[in-house]
PDB file of C-alpha atoms in Angstrom:
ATOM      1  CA  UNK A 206       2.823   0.314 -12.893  1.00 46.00           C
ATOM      2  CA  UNK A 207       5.214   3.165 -10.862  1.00 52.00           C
ATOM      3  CA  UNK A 208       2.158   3.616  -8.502  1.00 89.00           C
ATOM      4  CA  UNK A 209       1.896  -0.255  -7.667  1.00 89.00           C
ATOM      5  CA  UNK A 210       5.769  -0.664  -7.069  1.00 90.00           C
ATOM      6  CA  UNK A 211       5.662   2.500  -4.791  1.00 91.00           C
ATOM      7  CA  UNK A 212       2.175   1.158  -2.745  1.00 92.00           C
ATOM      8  CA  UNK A 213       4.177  -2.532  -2.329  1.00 94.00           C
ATOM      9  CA  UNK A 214       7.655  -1.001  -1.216  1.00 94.00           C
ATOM     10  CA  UNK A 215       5.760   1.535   1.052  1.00 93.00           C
ATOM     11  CA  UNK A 216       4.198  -1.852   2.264  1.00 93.00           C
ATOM     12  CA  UNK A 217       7.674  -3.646   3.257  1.00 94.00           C
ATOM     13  CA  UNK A 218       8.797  -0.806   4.495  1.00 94.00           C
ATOM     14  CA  UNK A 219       6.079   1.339   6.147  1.00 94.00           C
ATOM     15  CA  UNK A 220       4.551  -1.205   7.975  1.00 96.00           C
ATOM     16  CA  UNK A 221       6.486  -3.136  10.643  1.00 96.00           C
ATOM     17  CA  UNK A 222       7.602  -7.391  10.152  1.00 96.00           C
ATOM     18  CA  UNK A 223       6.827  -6.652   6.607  1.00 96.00           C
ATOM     19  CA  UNK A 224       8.676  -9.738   4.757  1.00 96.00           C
ATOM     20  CA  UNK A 225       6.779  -9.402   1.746  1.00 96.00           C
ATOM     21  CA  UNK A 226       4.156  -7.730  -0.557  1.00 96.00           C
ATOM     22  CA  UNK A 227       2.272  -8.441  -3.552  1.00 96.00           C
ATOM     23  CA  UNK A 228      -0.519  -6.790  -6.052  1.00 95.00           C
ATOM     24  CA  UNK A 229      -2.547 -10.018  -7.678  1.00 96.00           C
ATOM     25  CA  UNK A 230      -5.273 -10.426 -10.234  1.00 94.00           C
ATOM     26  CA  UNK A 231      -7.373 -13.095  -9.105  1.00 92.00           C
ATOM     27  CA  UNK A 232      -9.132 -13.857 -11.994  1.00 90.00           C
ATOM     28  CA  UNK A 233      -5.828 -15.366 -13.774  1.00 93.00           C
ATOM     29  CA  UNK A 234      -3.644 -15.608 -10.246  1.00 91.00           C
ATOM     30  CA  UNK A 235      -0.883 -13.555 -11.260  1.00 94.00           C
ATOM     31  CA  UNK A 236       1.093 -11.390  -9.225  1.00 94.00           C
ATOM     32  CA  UNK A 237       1.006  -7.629 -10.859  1.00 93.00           C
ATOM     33  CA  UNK A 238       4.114  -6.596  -8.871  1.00 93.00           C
ATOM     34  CA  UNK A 239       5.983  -7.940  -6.418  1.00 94.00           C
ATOM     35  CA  UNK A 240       8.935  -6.483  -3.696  1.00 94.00           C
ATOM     36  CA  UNK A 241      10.384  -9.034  -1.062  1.00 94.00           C
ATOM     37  CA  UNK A 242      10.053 -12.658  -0.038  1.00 91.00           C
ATOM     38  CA  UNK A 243      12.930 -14.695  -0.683  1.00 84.00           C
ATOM     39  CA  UNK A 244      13.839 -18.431  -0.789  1.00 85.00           C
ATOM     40  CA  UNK A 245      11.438 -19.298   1.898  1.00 85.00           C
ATOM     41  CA  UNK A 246       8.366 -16.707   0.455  1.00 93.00           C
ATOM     42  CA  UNK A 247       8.153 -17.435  -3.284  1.00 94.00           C
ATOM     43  CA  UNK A 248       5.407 -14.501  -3.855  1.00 94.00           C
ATOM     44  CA  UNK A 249       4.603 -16.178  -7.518  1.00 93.00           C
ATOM     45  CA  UNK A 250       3.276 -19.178  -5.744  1.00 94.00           C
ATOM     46  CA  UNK A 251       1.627 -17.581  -2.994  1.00 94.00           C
ATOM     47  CA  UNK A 252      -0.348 -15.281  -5.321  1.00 92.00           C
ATOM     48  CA  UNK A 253      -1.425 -17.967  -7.180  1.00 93.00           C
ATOM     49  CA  UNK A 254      -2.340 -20.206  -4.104  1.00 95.00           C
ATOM     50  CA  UNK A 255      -4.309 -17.272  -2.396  1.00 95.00           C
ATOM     51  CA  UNK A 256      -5.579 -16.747  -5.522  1.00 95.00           C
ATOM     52  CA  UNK A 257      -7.953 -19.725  -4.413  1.00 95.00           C
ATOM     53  CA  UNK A 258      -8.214 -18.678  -1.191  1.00 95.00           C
ATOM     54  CA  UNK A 259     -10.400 -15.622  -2.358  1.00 95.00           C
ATOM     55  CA  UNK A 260     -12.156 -17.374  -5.132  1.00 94.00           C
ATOM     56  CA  UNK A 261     -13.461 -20.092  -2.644  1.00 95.00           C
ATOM     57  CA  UNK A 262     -14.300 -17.680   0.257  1.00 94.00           C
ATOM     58  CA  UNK A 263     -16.437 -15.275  -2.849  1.00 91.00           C
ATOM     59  CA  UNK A 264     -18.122 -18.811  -4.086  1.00 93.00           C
ATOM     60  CA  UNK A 265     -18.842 -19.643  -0.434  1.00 95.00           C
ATOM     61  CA  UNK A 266     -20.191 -15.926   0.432  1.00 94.00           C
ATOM     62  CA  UNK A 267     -22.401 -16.035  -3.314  1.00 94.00           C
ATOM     63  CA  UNK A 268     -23.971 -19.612  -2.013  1.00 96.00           C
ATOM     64  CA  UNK A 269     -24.878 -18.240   1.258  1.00 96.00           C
ATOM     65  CA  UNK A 270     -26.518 -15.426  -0.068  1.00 95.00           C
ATOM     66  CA  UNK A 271     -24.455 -13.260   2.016  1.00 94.00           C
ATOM     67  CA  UNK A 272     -24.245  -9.721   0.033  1.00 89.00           C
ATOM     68  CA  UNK A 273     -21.826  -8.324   1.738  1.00 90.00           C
ATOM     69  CA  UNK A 274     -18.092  -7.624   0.870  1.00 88.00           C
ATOM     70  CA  UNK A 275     -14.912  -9.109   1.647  1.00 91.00           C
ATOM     71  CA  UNK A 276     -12.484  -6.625   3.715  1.00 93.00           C
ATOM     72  CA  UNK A 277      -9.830  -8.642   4.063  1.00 95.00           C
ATOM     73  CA  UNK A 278      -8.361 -12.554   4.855  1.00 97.00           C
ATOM     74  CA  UNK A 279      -6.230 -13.285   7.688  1.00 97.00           C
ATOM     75  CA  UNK A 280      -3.928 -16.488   7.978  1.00 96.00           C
ATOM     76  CA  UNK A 281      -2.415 -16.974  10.797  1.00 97.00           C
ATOM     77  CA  UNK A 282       0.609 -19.625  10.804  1.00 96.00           C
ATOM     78  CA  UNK A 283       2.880 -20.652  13.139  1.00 95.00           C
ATOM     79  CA  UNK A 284       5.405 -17.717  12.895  1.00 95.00           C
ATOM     80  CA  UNK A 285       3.723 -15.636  10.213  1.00 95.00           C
ATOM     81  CA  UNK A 286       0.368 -13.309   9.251  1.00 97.00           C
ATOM     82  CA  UNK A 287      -0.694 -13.345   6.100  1.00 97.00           C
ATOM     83  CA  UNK A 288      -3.168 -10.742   5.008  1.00 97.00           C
ATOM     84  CA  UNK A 289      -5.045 -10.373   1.224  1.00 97.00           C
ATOM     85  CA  UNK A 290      -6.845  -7.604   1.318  1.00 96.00           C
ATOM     86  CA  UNK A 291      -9.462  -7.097  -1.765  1.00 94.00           C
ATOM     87  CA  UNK A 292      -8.989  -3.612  -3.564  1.00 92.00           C
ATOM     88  CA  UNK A 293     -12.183  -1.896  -4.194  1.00 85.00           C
ATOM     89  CA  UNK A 294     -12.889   1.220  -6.158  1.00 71.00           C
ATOM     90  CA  UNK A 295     -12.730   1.956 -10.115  1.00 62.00           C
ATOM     91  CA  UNK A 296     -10.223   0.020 -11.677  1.00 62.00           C
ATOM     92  CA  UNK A 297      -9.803  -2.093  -8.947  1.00 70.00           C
ATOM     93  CA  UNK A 298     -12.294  -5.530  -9.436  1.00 79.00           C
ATOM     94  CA  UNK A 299     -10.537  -8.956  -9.002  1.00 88.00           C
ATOM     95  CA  UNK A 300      -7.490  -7.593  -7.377  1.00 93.00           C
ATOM     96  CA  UNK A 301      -5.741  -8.041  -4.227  1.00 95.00           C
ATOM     97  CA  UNK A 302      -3.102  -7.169  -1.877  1.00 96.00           C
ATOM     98  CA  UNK A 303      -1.100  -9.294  -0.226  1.00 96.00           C
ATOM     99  CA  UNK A 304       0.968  -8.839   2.707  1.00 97.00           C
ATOM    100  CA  UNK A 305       3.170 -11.060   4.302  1.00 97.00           C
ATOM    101  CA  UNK A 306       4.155 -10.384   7.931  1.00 97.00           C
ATOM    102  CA  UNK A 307       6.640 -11.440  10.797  1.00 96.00           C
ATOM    103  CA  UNK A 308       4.424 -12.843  13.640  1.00 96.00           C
ATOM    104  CA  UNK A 309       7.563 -11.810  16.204  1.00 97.00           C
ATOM    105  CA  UNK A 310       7.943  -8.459  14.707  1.00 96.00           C
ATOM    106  CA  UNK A 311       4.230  -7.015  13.678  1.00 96.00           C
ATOM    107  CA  UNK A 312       1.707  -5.482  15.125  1.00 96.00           C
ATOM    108  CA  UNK A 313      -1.353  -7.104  12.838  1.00 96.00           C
ATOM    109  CA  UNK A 314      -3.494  -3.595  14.037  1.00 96.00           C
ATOM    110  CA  UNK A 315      -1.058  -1.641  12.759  1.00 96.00           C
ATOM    111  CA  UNK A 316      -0.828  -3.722   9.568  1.00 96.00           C
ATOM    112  CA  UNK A 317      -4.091  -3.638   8.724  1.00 96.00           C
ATOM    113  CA  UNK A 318      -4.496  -0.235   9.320  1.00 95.00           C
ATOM    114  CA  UNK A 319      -1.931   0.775   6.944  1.00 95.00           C
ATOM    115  CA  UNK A 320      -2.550  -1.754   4.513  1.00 94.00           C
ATOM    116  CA  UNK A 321      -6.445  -0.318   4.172  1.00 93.00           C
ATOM    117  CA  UNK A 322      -4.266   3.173   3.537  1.00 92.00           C
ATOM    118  CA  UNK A 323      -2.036   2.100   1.221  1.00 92.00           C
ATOM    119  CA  UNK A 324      -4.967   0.854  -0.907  1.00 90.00           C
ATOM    120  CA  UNK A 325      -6.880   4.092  -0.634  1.00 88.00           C
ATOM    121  CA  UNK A 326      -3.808   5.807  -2.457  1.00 87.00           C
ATOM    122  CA  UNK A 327      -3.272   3.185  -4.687  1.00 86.00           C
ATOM    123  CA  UNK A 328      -4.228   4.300  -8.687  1.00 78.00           C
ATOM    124  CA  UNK A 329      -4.471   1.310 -10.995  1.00 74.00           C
TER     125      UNK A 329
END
């Protein structure tokens, strides 16, 4: 579990209006590690809410036929990004990263672009 708490602090602190980062298992909805948030970004509940996020966007993409993978999922609030990106690789089936971002403060680019690195170094 080392590797995962070094991927999600590089995360909050590599990439720029970080506030928050998260490994989850979205078969069960539980966050695997954790680093950030606070009282206003409980990352428990938000793993297990975008939990069914990417469960309904898979079921949607299986009943369209579409065979094609997910990259990643981008919410955009009011003063916030949130990004899950879907890990690939060995190991790696039903999990996700998620990022939470400062709108203000991040360049979403930037974010994704080192988000998609920190998963290529990722072991699990």
């Amino acid at each position: 579990m080392a590797n995962t708490e070094r991927a999600l602090k590089e995360a909050t602190t590599v990439i720029e209006g970080a506030i928050g980062a998260a490994l989850v298992d979205y078969t069960s909805g539980m966050a695997l590690g954790t680093v950030g948030g606070g009282k206003d970004l409980d990352l428990t509940v938000a793993a297990a809410g975008n939990t069914d996020v990417v469960r309904a966007k898979v079921r949607t993409m299986e009943q369209l036929g579409l065979k094609d993978g997910i990259e990643d999922i981008l919410i955009t609030l009011g003063s916030q990004y949130h990004l899950i990106r879907l890990l690939k690789g060995r190991g790696a089936n039903g999990l996700f990263l998620y990022l939470a971002l400062d709108k203000d403060r991040a360049n979403l680019a930037m974010a994704r672009h080192q988000l998609k690195k920190i998963e290529a170094e990722l072991e699990i």
